[in-house]
Amino acid sequence: MATGKDRQKQLAREHHERQLKRRIEREQKAKKLAVVGSTVGVIVVVGGIVAATALLGGDSESTAAAASPTPSAGVPTPEGSPTPENTVTPAAGPKAFDAKTGTCDYVADEMGSVKNVGLPPKKIKPKKLPATLTFKTSQGDIEIKLNTDKAPCTVNALAFLAEKGYYDGSKCHRLGNAQFPMLQCGDPTAKADGKGEADGQGGPGFRMAEENLQGATYKRGVMAMAKTMAPGTTGSQFFLVYGDIGLSPDYTPVGTITKGLDILDKVNKAGVITPGPAGDGTGAPKESVEIKSVTTS
């Protein structure tokens, strides 16, 4: 005959099992949420404006463009309203650039498949940051004029990752379509062969706050950073826009493409190998885009 203590132990065990199950489910969903932050997402049409359900990236990038299904930021996660357990809150997340001290905040994050090359330097001098970024790819050079003044911590992180060879040999893993015209890159673990469900889950082992969001738009020629639905989850993944996307202003516009839009048009014309599992028509590009190296100036 069961005693009161036995019943308490059973209830505690069942509670623990439920918590563990919910945690596993959240992690599995997070790894599939990235639209441009990290993995795949669901594209919806709202009032004629096409948006995508978060990321541009899988988990914290974990990072594809992670897009919001509504014009407002901070939308609820698929599990419901944001809570300390399933979202990164502004209080717990990385802080914005502190202009007085010249300090950026990079928070360690081991979610997803990590290629860890260390943390970028936190103390920066914006005027000494690079003004341009060049991706030397298998399809040709893609040059970016960086928004150094408005996104100093993001530019600093990109320059750091470029210097460490983080992007070298990586493949752009997700190509959009007419409704979501972008090419997502920045996952060093992505296979981009149309078979890798884990594509988009790779990250640098850290995350940072979003920048330059006021009035942000994602029109042809914009380079923006991917993230999940939660704030403060920008990592290494990014998306290059070759059309106009009606996303909410939640993803750091880090630069403008000054050379290489013809490459994106060519890749877009070739289409995807196989549409991804989300059923949104996006997937690995048939015209493979491999980043050979990245330089700054």
Backbone as CSV, one residue per row, in Angstrom:
resi,resn,N_x,N_y,N_z,CA_x,CA_y,CA_z,C_x,C_y,C_z
1,MET,0.854,-1.196,0.000,0.000,0.000,0.000,0.889,1.246,0.000
2,ALA,0.565,2.138,-0.909,1.388,3.334,-1.064,1.186,4.283,0.101
3,THR,2.298,4.832,0.588,2.239,5.801,1.684,2.177,7.208,1.117
4,GLY,1.990,8.178,2.022,1.966,9.568,1.576,3.286,9.991,0.985
5,LYS,4.391,9.474,1.582,5.712,9.819,1.063,5.922,9.234,-0.323
6,ASP,5.430,7.986,-0.524,5.549,7.365,-1.845,4.801,8.192,-2.885
7,ARG,3.615,8.650,-2.506,2.814,9.457,-3.434,3.523,10.767,-3.765
8,GLN,4.136,11.372,-2.768,4.871,12.623,-2.997,6.044,12.400,-3.938
9,LYS,6.749,11.290,-3.736,7.881,10.973,-4.611,7.413,10.757,-6.044
10,GLN,6.271,10.055,-6.187,5.741,9.798,-7.524,5.356,11.094,-8.217
11,LEU,4.680,11.973,-7.473,4.281,13.261,-8.044,5.494,14.088,-8.436
12,ALA,6.530,14.069,-7.595,7.753,14.825,-7.895,8.426,14.276,-9.136
13,ARG,8.440,12.937,-9.233,9.055,12.309,-10.404,8.295,12.656,-11.687
14,GLU,6.953,12.604,-11.609,6.131,12.936,-12.782,6.313,14.396,-13.167
15,HIS,6.418,15.269,-12.154,6.640,16.692,-12.430,7.980,16.910,-13.127
16,HIS,9.017,16.224,-12.634,10.338,16.331,-13.242,10.323,15.828,-14.685
17,GLU,9.617,14.723,-14.914,9.547,14.160,-16.270,8.822,15.104,-17.212
18,ARG,7.760,15.752,-16.718,7.043,16.720,-17.558,7.925,17.915,-17.904
19,GLN,8.670,18.397,-16.900,9.578,19.520,-17.141,10.635,19.150,-18.174
20,LEU,11.213,17.954,-18.033,12.236,17.498,-18.970,11.679,17.371,-20.371
21,LYS,10.468,16.834,-20.482,9.838,16.672,-21.790,9.610,18.024,-22.450
22,ARG,9.088,18.998,-21.645,8.850,20.337,-22.198,10.151,20.989,-22.639
23,ARG,11.215,20.788,-21.849,12.512,21.370,-22.198,13.026,20.803,-23.509
24,ILE,12.927,19.487,-23.672,13.386,18.852,-24.907,12.579,19.349,-26.098
25,GLU,11.253,19.478,-25.906,10.395,19.964,-26.985,10.755,21.385,-27.364
26,ARG,11.040,22.247,-26.346,11.416,23.630,-26.632,12.712,23.691,-27.416
27,GLU,13.690,22.879,-27.009,14.984,22.896,-27.688,14.860,22.404,-29.114
28,GLN,14.023,21.378,-29.320,13.830,20.856,-30.675,13.146,21.895,-31.557
29,LYS,12.168,22.592,-31.004,11.474,23.618,-31.772,12.389,24.793,-32.056
30,ALA,13.195,25.169,-31.060,14.106,26.306,-31.235,15.067,26.038,-32.370
31,LYS,15.492,24.795,-32.515,16.463,24.450,-33.546,15.844,24.473,-34.932
32,LYS,14.529,24.567,-35.011,13.861,24.572,-36.307,13.192,25.904,-36.610
33,LEU,13.328,26.858,-35.701,12.611,28.117,-35.851,13.285,29.118,-36.754
34,ALA,14.603,29.091,-36.812,15.301,30.130,-37.530,14.893,30.222,-38.969
35,VAL,14.489,31.389,-39.405,14.180,31.616,-40.803,15.406,32.174,-41.448
36,VAL,15.923,33.247,-40.886,17.198,33.739,-41.355,18.145,33.738,-40.190
37,GLY,17.692,33.566,-39.056,18.488,33.446,-37.844,19.130,32.138,-37.792
38,SER,18.431,31.065,-38.074,19.150,29.813,-38.142,18.446,28.761,-38.927
39,THR,17.285,28.344,-38.808,16.862,27.262,-39.664,15.681,27.654,-40.491
40,VAL,14.671,26.828,-40.518,13.544,27.082,-41.389,12.420,27.745,-40.645
41,GLY,11.504,28.363,-41.406,10.368,29.000,-40.788,9.165,28.901,-41.686
42,VAL,8.035,29.377,-41.220,6.823,29.325,-42.005,6.522,30.720,-42.526
43,ILE,6.328,30.847,-43.811,6.044,32.152,-44.401,4.540,32.375,-44.411
44,VAL,4.128,33.545,-43.969,2.722,33.868,-43.949,2.501,35.190,-44.651
45,VAL,1.286,35.395,-45.164,0.940,36.645,-45.821,-0.064,37.365,-44.943
46,VAL,0.264,38.559,-44.501,-0.612,39.335,-43.652,-0.827,40.672,-44.326
47,GLY,-2.065,40.918,-44.776,-2.354,42.183,-45.429,-1.479,42.420,-46.633
48,GLY,-1.100,41.370,-47.340,-0.283,41.518,-48.534,1.189,41.646,-48.240
49,ILE,1.573,41.698,-46.960,2.988,41.803,-46.584,3.493,40.424,-46.212
50,VAL,4.555,40.015,-46.875,5.084,38.690,-46.601,6.106,38.756,-45.480
51,ALA,5.940,37.921,-44.505,6.898,37.847,-43.410,7.226,36.395,-43.155
52,ALA,8.213,36.143,-42.324,8.565,34.761,-42.028,8.568,34.548,-40.541
53,THR,8.251,33.346,-40.132,8.259,33.040,-38.716,9.645,32.669,-38.292
54,ALA,10.124,33.242,-37.221,11.461,32.976,-36.785,11.776,31.500,-36.867
55,LEU,13.843,32.109,-37.274,15.022,32.053,-37.908,15.159,31.453,-38.050
56,LEU,16.185,33.053,-39.161,17.319,33.183,-40.019,18.206,32.387,-39.250
57,GLY,18.416,31.246,-38.136,19.641,30.983,-37.717,19.592,29.671,-37.317
58,GLY,17.531,28.179,-36.624,17.718,27.109,-35.696,17.826,27.702,-34.350
59,ASP,18.568,27.386,-33.495,18.576,27.755,-32.099,18.853,29.230,-31.913
60,SER,19.734,29.571,-30.993,19.973,30.975,-30.749,20.495,31.616,-31.990
61,GLU,21.049,30.925,-32.735,21.253,31.242,-34.122,20.631,30.173,-34.817
62,SER,21.208,29.645,-33.402,20.470,28.659,-32.726,19.161,28.960,-33.042
63,THR,21.184,30.292,-34.894,21.143,31.199,-35.777,21.100,30.662,-36.570
64,ALA,18.086,31.895,-39.737,18.155,32.215,-40.946,17.635,33.439,-40.784
65,ALA,16.754,34.657,-42.071,16.397,35.812,-41.309,15.323,35.363,-40.424
66,ALA,15.494,35.510,-39.153,14.406,35.136,-38.315,13.447,36.252,-38.422
67,ALA,12.282,35.943,-38.848,11.341,36.988,-39.060,10.139,36.796,-38.196
68,SER,9.425,37.878,-37.959,8.267,37.829,-37.098,7.006,37.743,-37.927
69,PRO,5.990,36.986,-37.507,4.764,36.860,-38.276,3.880,38.080,-38.181
70,THR,4.209,39.034,-37.339,3.440,40.263,-37.226,4.405,41.430,-37.224
71,PRO,3.890,42.658,-37.462,4.778,43.822,-37.502,5.422,44.141,-36.169
72,SER,4.951,43.572,-35.079,5.492,43.944,-33.784,6.586,43.001,-33.344
73,ALA,7.516,43.552,-32.569,8.611,42.735,-32.061,8.173,42.038,-30.785
74,GLY,8.977,41.070,-30.372,8.698,40.390,-29.121,7.432,39.566,-29.156
75,VAL,7.126,38.940,-30.296,5.921,38.133,-30.396,6.069,36.875,-29.555
76,PRO,4.967,36.255,-29.146,5.044,35.046,-28.345,5.739,33.927,-29.083
77,THR,6.351,33.045,-28.332,6.961,31.861,-28.924,5.848,30.890,-29.268
78,PRO,6.161,29.844,-30.061,5.132,28.869,-30.406,4.492,28.229,-29.183
79,GLU,5.220,28.177,-28.071,4.674,27.554,-26.877,3.726,28.475,-26.124
80,GLY,3.710,29.751,-26.488,2.849,30.679,-25.770,3.555,31.974,-25.473
81,SER,3.076,32.709,-24.501,3.678,33.990,-24.162,5.097,33.799,-23.649
82,PRO,5.969,34.799,-23.900,7.359,34.693,-23.454,7.455,34.486,-21.948
83,THR,8.339,33.603,-21.558,8.598,33.373,-20.145,10.099,33.247,-19.973
84,PRO,10.604,33.368,-18.751,12.050,33.230,-18.526,12.583,31.881,-18.985
85,GLU,11.707,30.873,-19.094,12.167,29.537,-19.464,12.360,29.362,-20.957
86,ASN,11.555,30.024,-21.770,11.629,29.729,-23.197,12.003,30.902,-24.088
87,THR,12.371,32.017,-23.506,12.838,33.124,-24.327,13.989,33.832,-23.641
88,VAL,14.720,34.605,-24.446,15.778,35.436,-23.891,15.190,36.821,-23.680
89,THR,15.059,37.254,-22.468,14.473,38.554,-22.187,15.547,39.631,-22.274
90,PRO,15.175,40.875,-22.563,16.161,41.956,-22.643,17.017,42.057,-21.383
91,ALA,16.412,41.781,-20.210,17.155,41.897,-18.959,18.243,40.832,-18.870
92,ALA,17.925,39.627,-19.348,18.872,38.521,-19.247,19.820,38.471,-20.435
93,GLY,19.443,39.134,-21.507,20.229,39.056,-22.724,21.366,40.060,-22.765
94,PRO,22.133,40.036,-23.869,23.242,40.973,-24.018,22.755,42.416,-24.093
95,LYS,23.570,43.317,-23.567,23.205,44.737,-23.548,23.630,45.423,-24.839
96,ALA,22.994,46.541,-25.113,23.320,47.338,-26.294,24.672,48.027,-26.092
97,PHE,25.208,48.552,-27.173,26.487,49.250,-27.135,26.453,50.420,-26.159
98,ASP,27.463,50.502,-25.319,27.587,51.602,-24.357,28.569,52.616,-24.944
99,ALA,28.012,53.700,-25.477,28.850,54.704,-26.143,29.796,55.411,-25.176
100,LYS,29.399,55.527,-23.912,30.241,56.225,-22.934,31.535,55.469,-22.655
101,THR,31.427,54.161,-22.566,32.613,53.348,-22.253,33.197,52.658,-23.484
102,GLY,32.470,52.770,-24.615,32.933,52.096,-25.833,32.929,50.588,-25.681
103,THR,31.885,50.070,-25.033,31.833,48.645,-24.714,30.674,47.926,-25.399
104,CYS,30.977,46.761,-25.971,29.967,45.867,-26.529,29.778,44.704,-25.568
105,ASP,28.611,44.100,-25.614,28.318,42.973,-24.738,28.092,41.718,-25.574
106,TYR,28.966,40.739,-25.445,28.823,39.455,-26.133,28.648,38.377,-25.075
107,VAL,27.549,37.650,-25.178,27.212,36.643,-24.178,27.481,35.249,-24.727
108,ALA,28.187,34.426,-23.972,28.472,33.061,-24.403,27.174,32.283,-24.572
109,ASP,27.114,31.475,-25.629,25.914,30.697,-25.930,26.339,29.422,-26.646
110,GLU,26.165,28.292,-25.998,26.603,27.017,-26.557,25.476,26.236,-27.221
111,MET,24.349,26.870,-27.459,23.230,26.183,-28.111,23.583,25.868,-29.565
112,GLY,23.051,24.769,-30.070,23.263,24.419,-31.467,24.645,23.852,-31.726
113,SER,25.017,23.822,-33.009,26.340,23.343,-33.410,27.299,24.521,-33.407
114,VAL,28.222,24.514,-32.484,29.086,25.679,-32.261,30.460,25.500,-32.897
115,LYS,30.896,26.525,-33.630,32.284,26.631,-34.059,32.857,27.776,-33.239
116,ASN,33.495,27.431,-32.164,33.912,28.432,-31.189,35.310,28.966,-31.517
117,VAL,35.377,30.255,-31.823,36.676,30.895,-32.079,36.954,31.969,-31.036
118,GLY,36.178,31.934,-29.948,36.355,32.906,-28.884,35.349,34.043,-28.965
119,LEU,35.436,34.968,-28.028,34.550,36.132,-28.000,35.239,37.339,-28.626
120,PRO,34.495,38.155,-29.368,35.074,39.387,-29.914,35.507,40.313,-28.786
121,PRO,36.450,41.189,-29.027,36.847,42.157,-27.988,35.673,43.062,-27.640
122,LYS,35.481,43.304,-26.355,34.335,44.099,-25.927,34.587,45.598,-26.001
123,LYS,35.826,45.999,-25.803,36.168,47.418,-25.895,36.504,47.755,-27.336
124,ILE,35.765,48.698,-27.914,35.984,49.031,-29.316,36.090,50.545,-29.501
125,LYS,36.625,50.924,-30.639,36.653,52.314,-31.077,35.956,52.355,-32.431
126,PRO,34.684,52.760,-32.433,33.888,52.727,-33.663,34.568,53.344,-34.877
127,LYS,35.315,54.429,-34.667,35.947,55.098,-35.807,37.056,54.254,-36.434
128,LYS,37.533,53.249,-35.702,38.598,52.399,-36.223,38.067,51.070,-36.777
129,LEU,36.747,50.901,-36.734,36.160,49.677,-37.268,36.155,49.718,-38.796
130,PRO,36.142,48.560,-39.461,36.159,48.541,-40.928,34.903,49.139,-41.538
131,ALA,35.060,49.654,-42.749,33.935,50.266,-43.463,33.343,49.328,-44.504
132,THR,34.121,48.332,-44.920,33.645,47.405,-45.946,33.972,45.962,-45.565
133,LEU,33.174,45.066,-46.099,33.342,43.628,-45.891,33.217,42.957,-47.253
134,THR,34.144,42.065,-47.579,34.097,41.379,-48.873,34.080,39.866,-48.669
135,PHE,33.013,39.247,-49.176,32.927,37.788,-49.175,33.467,37.291,-50.512
136,LYS,34.551,36.561,-50.471,35.080,35.951,-51.680,34.444,34.574,-51.785
137,THR,33.541,34.407,-52.745,32.765,33.175,-52.836,33.079,32.411,-54.117
138,SER,32.548,31.221,-54.198,32.732,30.374,-55.379,32.029,30.957,-56.599
139,GLN,31.142,31.934,-56.387,30.417,32.577,-57.478,30.965,33.967,-57.805
140,GLY,31.942,34.423,-57.021,32.482,35.765,-57.221,32.435,36.550,-55.922
141,ASP,32.908,37.783,-55.982,32.969,38.617,-54.781,31.634,39.306,-54.500
142,ILE,31.282,39.328,-53.222,30.121,40.080,-52.759,30.639,41.104,-51.754
143,GLU,30.506,42.378,-52.092,31.049,43.441,-51.248,29.928,44.161,-50.499
144,ILE,30.224,44.487,-49.246,29.237,45.122,-48.374,29.795,46.421,-47.805
145,LYS,29.023,47.494,-47.920,29.349,48.738,-47.228,28.701,48.654,-45.855
146,LEU,29.496,48.656,-44.808,29.001,48.404,-43.459,28.396,49.637,-42.782
147,ASN,27.369,49.393,-41.971,26.752,50.454,-41.179,27.502,50.574,-39.850
148,THR,28.751,50.948,-39.951,29.625,50.952,-38.777,29.118,51.879,-37.673
149,ASP,28.639,53.053,-38.013,28.190,54.011,-37.007,26.957,53.526,-36.249
150,LYS,26.040,52.877,-36.961,24.772,52.476,-36.353,24.772,51.052,-35.810
151,ALA,25.743,50.248,-36.209,25.797,48.855,-35.741,27.237,48.488,-35.386
152,PRO,27.872,49.246,-34.476,29.294,49.028,-34.188,29.621,47.662,-33.609
153,CYS,28.774,47.158,-32.716,29.075,45.865,-32.093,28.918,44.719,-33.087
154,THR,27.953,44.839,-33.984,27.756,43.817,-35.014,28.922,43.827,-35.992
155,VAL,29.328,45.006,-36.408,30.469,45.127,-37.325,31.730,44.594,-36.661
156,ASN,31.911,44.920,-35.399,33.073,44.433,-34.662,33.092,42.900,-34.615
157,ALA,31.926,42.303,-34.397,31.830,40.844,-34.337,32.124,40.216,-35.697
158,LEU,31.602,40.802,-36.762,31.846,40.280,-38.111,33.332,40.367,-38.464
159,ALA,33.951,41.493,-38.121,35.380,41.660,-38.393,36.198,40.627,-37.615
160,PHE,35.796,40.375,-36.376,36.485,39.379,-35.543,36.355,37.981,-36.157
161,LEU,35.139,37.618,-36.554,34.910,36.296,-37.140,35.659,36.143,-38.461
162,ALA,35.702,37.219,-39.240,36.439,37.187,-40.508,37.931,36.959,-40.257
163,GLU,38.471,37.662,-39.270,39.890,37.540,-38.940,40.235,36.123,-38.480
164,LYS,39.298,35.486,-37.789,39.521,34.133,-37.276,39.272,33.050,-38.325
165,GLY,38.840,33.453,-39.526,38.556,32.473,-40.573,37.299,31.668,-40.305
166,TYR,36.417,32.220,-39.497,35.201,31.518,-39.084,34.327,31.112,-40.273
167,TYR,34.194,32.008,-41.232,33.306,31.752,-42.367,33.975,30.966,-43.500
168,ASP,35.273,30.822,-43.452,36.012,30.197,-44.559,35.541,28.764,-44.788
169,GLY,35.150,28.470,-46.030,34.706,27.126,-46.382,33.245,26.851,-46.080
170,SER,32.523,27.827,-45.527,31.106,27.621,-45.218,30.245,27.854,-46.460
171,LYS,29.065,27.260,-46.463,28.155,27.374,-47.603,26.858,28.065,-47.196
172,CYS,26.369,28.900,-48.093,25.069,29.531,-47.868,24.010,28.440,-47.982
173,HIS,23.219,28.258,-46.944,22.380,27.070,-46.846,20.908,27.272,-47.172
174,ARG,20.462,28.515,-47.315,19.020,28.713,-47.517,18.727,29.834,-48.506
175,LEU,18.026,29.454,-49.553,17.624,30.408,-50.586,16.118,30.614,-50.489
176,GLY,15.717,31.880,-50.578,14.301,32.195,-50.491,13.591,32.038,-51.827
177,ASN,12.533,32.787,-51.985,11.730,32.726,-53.214,11.174,34.112,-53.492
178,ALA,10.207,34.190,-54.399,9.670,35.494,-54.781,9.045,36.222,-53.592
179,GLN,8.471,35.478,-52.647,7.849,36.101,-51.491,8.858,36.413,-50.380
180,PHE,9.970,35.683,-50.380,10.971,35.879,-49.337,12.353,35.865,-49.986
181,PRO,12.665,36.920,-50.761,13.872,36.943,-51.595,15.166,37.225,-50.824
182,MET,15.766,36.179,-50.314,17.019,36.344,-49.572,17.844,35.070,-49.673
183,LEU,19.155,35.233,-49.464,20.074,34.097,-49.369,20.665,34.139,-47.979
184,GLN,20.515,33.050,-47.238,20.991,33.013,-45.858,22.307,32.247,-45.766
185,CYS,23.237,32.823,-45.058,24.575,32.244,-44.907,25.028,32.390,-43.450
186,GLY,26.242,31.903,-43.177,26.835,32.148,-41.869,26.816,30.991,-40.902
187,ASP,26.276,29.823,-41.331,26.347,28.630,-40.501,27.530,27.801,-40.984
188,PRO,28.637,27.769,-40.241,29.832,27.061,-40.706,29.676,25.549,-40.728
189,THR,28.580,25.039,-40.152,28.360,23.593,-40.122,27.371,23.121,-41.177
190,ALA,26.763,24.044,-41.908,25.728,23.686,-42.889,26.315,22.919,-44.080
191,LYS,25.603,21.901,-44.521,26.024,21.119,-45.680,25.459,21.689,-46.977
192,ALA,24.303,22.338,-46.896,23.673,22.983,-48.055,23.529,22.035,-49.233
193,ASP,23.166,20.795,-48.960,22.993,19.801,-50.017,21.545,19.366,-50.203
194,GLY,20.643,20.053,-49.519,19.236,19.703,-49.624,18.837,18.549,-48.732
195,LYS,19.776,18.018,-47.972,19.488,16.861,-47.116,19.687,17.159,-45.630
196,GLY,20.440,18.196,-45.339,20.802,18.469,-43.950,19.724,19.212,-43.195
197,GLU,18.963,18.522,-42.365,17.938,19.173,-41.556,18.551,20.058,-40.471
198,ALA,19.828,19.833,-40.194,20.490,20.634,-39.161,21.040,21.942,-39.709
199,ASP,20.959,22.138,-41.029,21.452,23.388,-41.606,20.750,24.574,-40.954
200,GLY,21.533,25.566,-40.574,20.975,26.741,-39.935,21.060,26.708,-38.422
201,GLN,21.597,25.624,-37.863,21.688,25.521,-36.411,23.085,25.854,-35.894
202,GLY,23.998,26.195,-36.796,25.361,26.488,-36.385,25.547,27.924,-35.938
203,GLY,26.389,28.111,-34.941,26.644,29.454,-34.440,28.060,29.606,-33.912
204,PRO,28.411,30.815,-33.475,29.790,31.116,-33.058,30.065,30.923,-31.569
205,GLY,29.053,30.481,-30.815,29.262,30.329,-29.385,29.026,31.595,-28.595
206,PHE,28.450,32.608,-29.252,28.073,33.829,-28.534,26.903,34.486,-29.243
207,ARG,26.255,35.387,-28.526,25.160,36.162,-29.115,25.288,37.610,-28.658
208,MET,24.596,38.486,-29.385,24.701,39.917,-29.086,23.357,40.594,-29.295
209,ALA,23.271,41.829,-28.852,22.040,42.601,-28.992,21.871,43.060,-30.436
210,GLU,20.621,43.255,-30.848,20.342,43.786,-32.178,20.611,45.298,-32.190
211,GLU,20.964,45.819,-33.362,21.291,47.241,-33.495,20.626,47.817,-34.747
212,ASN,20.594,49.143,-34.805,20.156,49.845,-36.010,18.741,49.439,-36.426
213,LEU,17.855,49.267,-35.471,16.505,48.786,-35.777,15.497,49.896,-36.075
214,GLN,15.772,51.093,-35.616,14.803,52.176,-35.811,14.612,52.469,-37.304
215,GLY,13.394,52.288,-37.763,13.092,52.526,-39.172,13.690,51.504,-40.119
216,ALA,14.140,50.380,-39.600,14.797,49.372,-40.442,13.843,48.778,-41.470
217,THR,14.323,48.670,-42.708,13.593,47.997,-43.778,14.538,47.017,-44.456
218,TYR,13.972,46.059,-45.150,14.771,44.991,-45.746,14.482,44.918,-47.245
219,LYS,15.046,45.909,-47.924,14.842,46.024,-49.365,16.031,45.440,-50.120
220,ARG,15.912,45.344,-51.412,16.963,44.792,-52.253,18.300,45.474,-51.946
221,GLY,19.310,44.656,-51.689,20.632,45.188,-51.430,21.014,45.252,-49.967
222,VAL,20.103,44.902,-49.070,20.397,44.964,-47.634,21.057,43.663,-47.163
223,MET,22.047,43.803,-46.291,22.576,42.657,-45.557,22.119,42.832,-44.121
224,ALA,21.440,41.830,-43.589,20.945,41.899,-42.208,21.307,40.620,-41.473
225,MET,21.299,40.702,-40.149,21.677,39.570,-39.318,20.460,38.728,-38.949
226,ALA,20.664,37.415,-38.913,19.601,36.500,-38.543,19.514,36.371,-37.031
227,LYS,18.366,35.922,-36.557,18.152,35.730,-35.127,16.919,34.866,-34.940
228,THR,16.638,34.491,-33.695,15.389,33.802,-33.390,14.345,34.844,-33.045
229,MET,13.189,34.414,-32.597,12.135,35.360,-32.252,12.503,36.186,-31.029
230,ALA,13.358,35.645,-30.179,13.717,36.349,-28.952,14.744,37.436,-29.224
231,PRO,14.698,38.538,-28.484,15.711,39.585,-28.640,17.053,39.129,-28.090
232,GLY,18.119,39.736,-28.604,19.448,39.428,-28.100,19.968,38.074,-28.525
233,THR,19.545,37.603,-29.701,19.984,36.285,-30.175,20.721,36.359,-31.512
234,THR,21.199,37.536,-31.869,21.998,37.673,-33.083,23.342,36.974,-32.878
235,GLY,23.777,36.226,-33.914,25.049,35.519,-33.836,25.877,35.747,-35.078
236,SER,26.167,34.676,-35.815,27.014,34.790,-37.001,26.236,34.721,-38.304
237,GLN,24.996,34.242,-38.254,24.249,34.065,-39.496,23.675,35.392,-39.996
238,PHE,23.561,35.479,-41.300,23.081,36.707,-41.929,22.311,36.364,-43.196
239,PHE,21.561,37.349,-43.711,20.871,37.136,-44.979,21.093,38.314,-45.914
240,LEU,21.242,37.981,-47.182,21.468,38.953,-48.242,20.187,39.065,-49.058
241,VAL,19.638,40.277,-49.128,18.324,40.494,-49.729,18.451,40.907,-51.192
242,TYR,17.816,40.150,-52.080,17.870,40.487,-53.508,16.513,40.942,-54.038
243,GLY,15.549,41.131,-53.130,14.244,41.682,-53.483,13.813,42.569,-52.330
244,ASP,12.525,42.755,-52.134,12.044,43.515,-50.989,11.269,42.574,-50.073
245,ILE,11.625,42.560,-48.780,10.959,41.690,-47.816,10.243,42.548,-46.777
246,GLY,8.979,42.242,-46.529,8.204,42.993,-45.544,8.359,42.456,-44.147
247,LEU,9.577,42.502,-43.619,9.827,42.027,-42.264,9.639,43.146,-41.247
248,SER,9.311,42.776,-40.042,9.277,43.749,-38.951,10.714,44.143,-38.613
249,PRO,10.936,45.338,-38.091,12.302,45.830,-37.828,12.934,45.189,-36.601
250,ASP,13.262,43.905,-36.716,13.817,43.155,-35.591,15.201,42.601,-35.870
251,TYR,15.707,42.761,-37.094,16.958,42.143,-37.507,17.952,43.214,-37.920
252,THR,19.118,43.187,-37.320,20.117,44.232,-37.522,20.497,44.408,-38.984
253,PRO,20.163,45.574,-39.603,20.665,45.873,-40.947,22.127,46.303,-40.794
254,VAL,23.041,45.432,-41.179,24.457,45.695,-40.904,25.192,46.305,-42.083
255,GLY,24.570,46.304,-43.262,25.266,46.881,-44.405,24.439,46.863,-45.676
256,THR,25.061,47.381,-46.736,24.425,47.453,-48.050,25.330,46.790,-49.080
257,ILE,24.748,45.950,-49.917,25.513,45.252,-50.950,25.867,46.238,-52.068
258,THR,27.159,46.433,-52.297,27.607,47.345,-53.351,28.131,46.597,-54.579
259,LYS,28.364,45.308,-54.424,28.801,44.477,-55.539,28.365,43.040,-55.271
260,GLY,27.802,42.405,-56.295,27.433,41.009,-56.140,25.950,40.716,-56.198
261,LEU,25.116,41.742,-56.398,23.681,41.485,-56.522,23.382,40.601,-57.731
262,ASP,24.217,40.723,-58.784,24.030,39.870,-59.950,24.261,38.401,-59.599
263,ILE,25.139,38.159,-58.634,25.382,36.786,-58.168,24.125,36.242,-57.489
264,LEU,23.521,37.060,-56.646,22.302,36.641,-55.958,21.175,36.388,-56.944
265,ASP,21.074,37.236,-57.971,20.038,37.042,-58.992,20.252,35.725,-59.738
266,LYS,21.503,35.420,-60.024,21.840,34.175,-60.713,21.482,32.962,-59.855
267,VAL,21.838,33.023,-58.593,21.551,31.923,-57.670,20.044,31.759,-57.507
268,ASN,19.343,32.882,-57.398,17.893,32.850,-57.270,17.243,32.211,-58.496
269,LYS,17.727,32.541,-59.671,17.153,32.025,-60.914,17.278,30.507,-61.002
270,ALA,18.356,29.967,-60.453,18.578,28.520,-60.502,17.645,27.770,-59.553
271,GLY,17.166,28.442,-58.515,16.228,27.825,-57.597,16.878,26.955,-56.538
272,VAL,16.046,26.152,-55.868,16.523,25.316,-54.758,16.632,23.855,-55.183
273,ILE,17.462,23.113,-54.467,17.619,21.686,-54.748,16.318,20.961,-54.439
274,THR,15.878,21.100,-53.221,14.617,20.522,-52.762,14.016,21.468,-51.744
275,PRO,12.740,21.829,-51.896,12.123,22.711,-50.897,12.264,22.125,-49.504
276,GLY,12.511,22.998,-48.534,12.717,22.549,-47.167,11.475,21.965,-46.535
277,PRO,11.620,21.338,-45.364,10.521,20.664,-44.681,9.411,21.589,-44.194
278,ALA,9.686,22.894,-44.138,8.663,23.821,-43.639,7.562,24.054,-44.663
279,GLY,7.804,23.649,-45.927,6.795,23.823,-46.955,6.636,25.249,-47.416
280,ASP,7.663,26.092,-47.205,7.581,27.495,-47.603,8.268,27.764,-48.938
281,GLY,8.769,26.707,-49.591,9.407,26.874,-50.894,10.870,27.216,-50.827
282,THR,11.412,27.457,-49.652,12.829,27.775,-49.524,13.632,26.490,-49.310
283,GLY,14.944,26.588,-49.573,15.793,25.416,-49.396,17.215,25.713,-49.809
284,ALA,18.041,24.685,-49.835,19.436,24.852,-50.246,19.492,25.228,-51.722
285,PRO,20.308,26.226,-52.098,20.363,26.664,-53.508,21.028,25.631,-54.415
286,LYS,20.498,25.510,-55.634,21.122,24.628,-56.625,22.500,25.160,-57.015
287,GLU,22.589,26.474,-57.183,23.874,27.105,-57.472,24.590,27.303,-56.138
288,SER,25.491,26.400,-55.823,26.164,26.445,-54.523,26.977,27.726,-54.359
289,VAL,26.848,28.334,-53.185,27.618,29.525,-52.850,28.490,29.200,-51.636
290,GLU,29.758,29.002,-51.868,30.699,28.713,-50.798,31.537,29.946,-50.515
291,ILE,31.627,30.318,-49.251,32.451,31.456,-48.862,33.884,30.971,-48.695
292,LYS,34.746,31.424,-49.582,36.150,31.011,-49.540,36.891,31.733,-48.417
293,SER,36.670,33.043,-48.331,37.306,33.841,-47.290,36.560,35.162,-47.158
294,VAL,36.840,35.871,-46.070,36.198,37.161,-45.823,37.290,38.166,-45.451
295,THR,37.253,39.327,-46.083,38.223,40.380,-45.773,37.495,41.664,-45.410
296,THR,38.144,42.522,-44.634,37.592,43.811,-44.264,38.561,44.906,-44.630
297,SER,38.039,46.106,-44.780,38.904,47.254,-45.084,38.229,48.528,-44.597
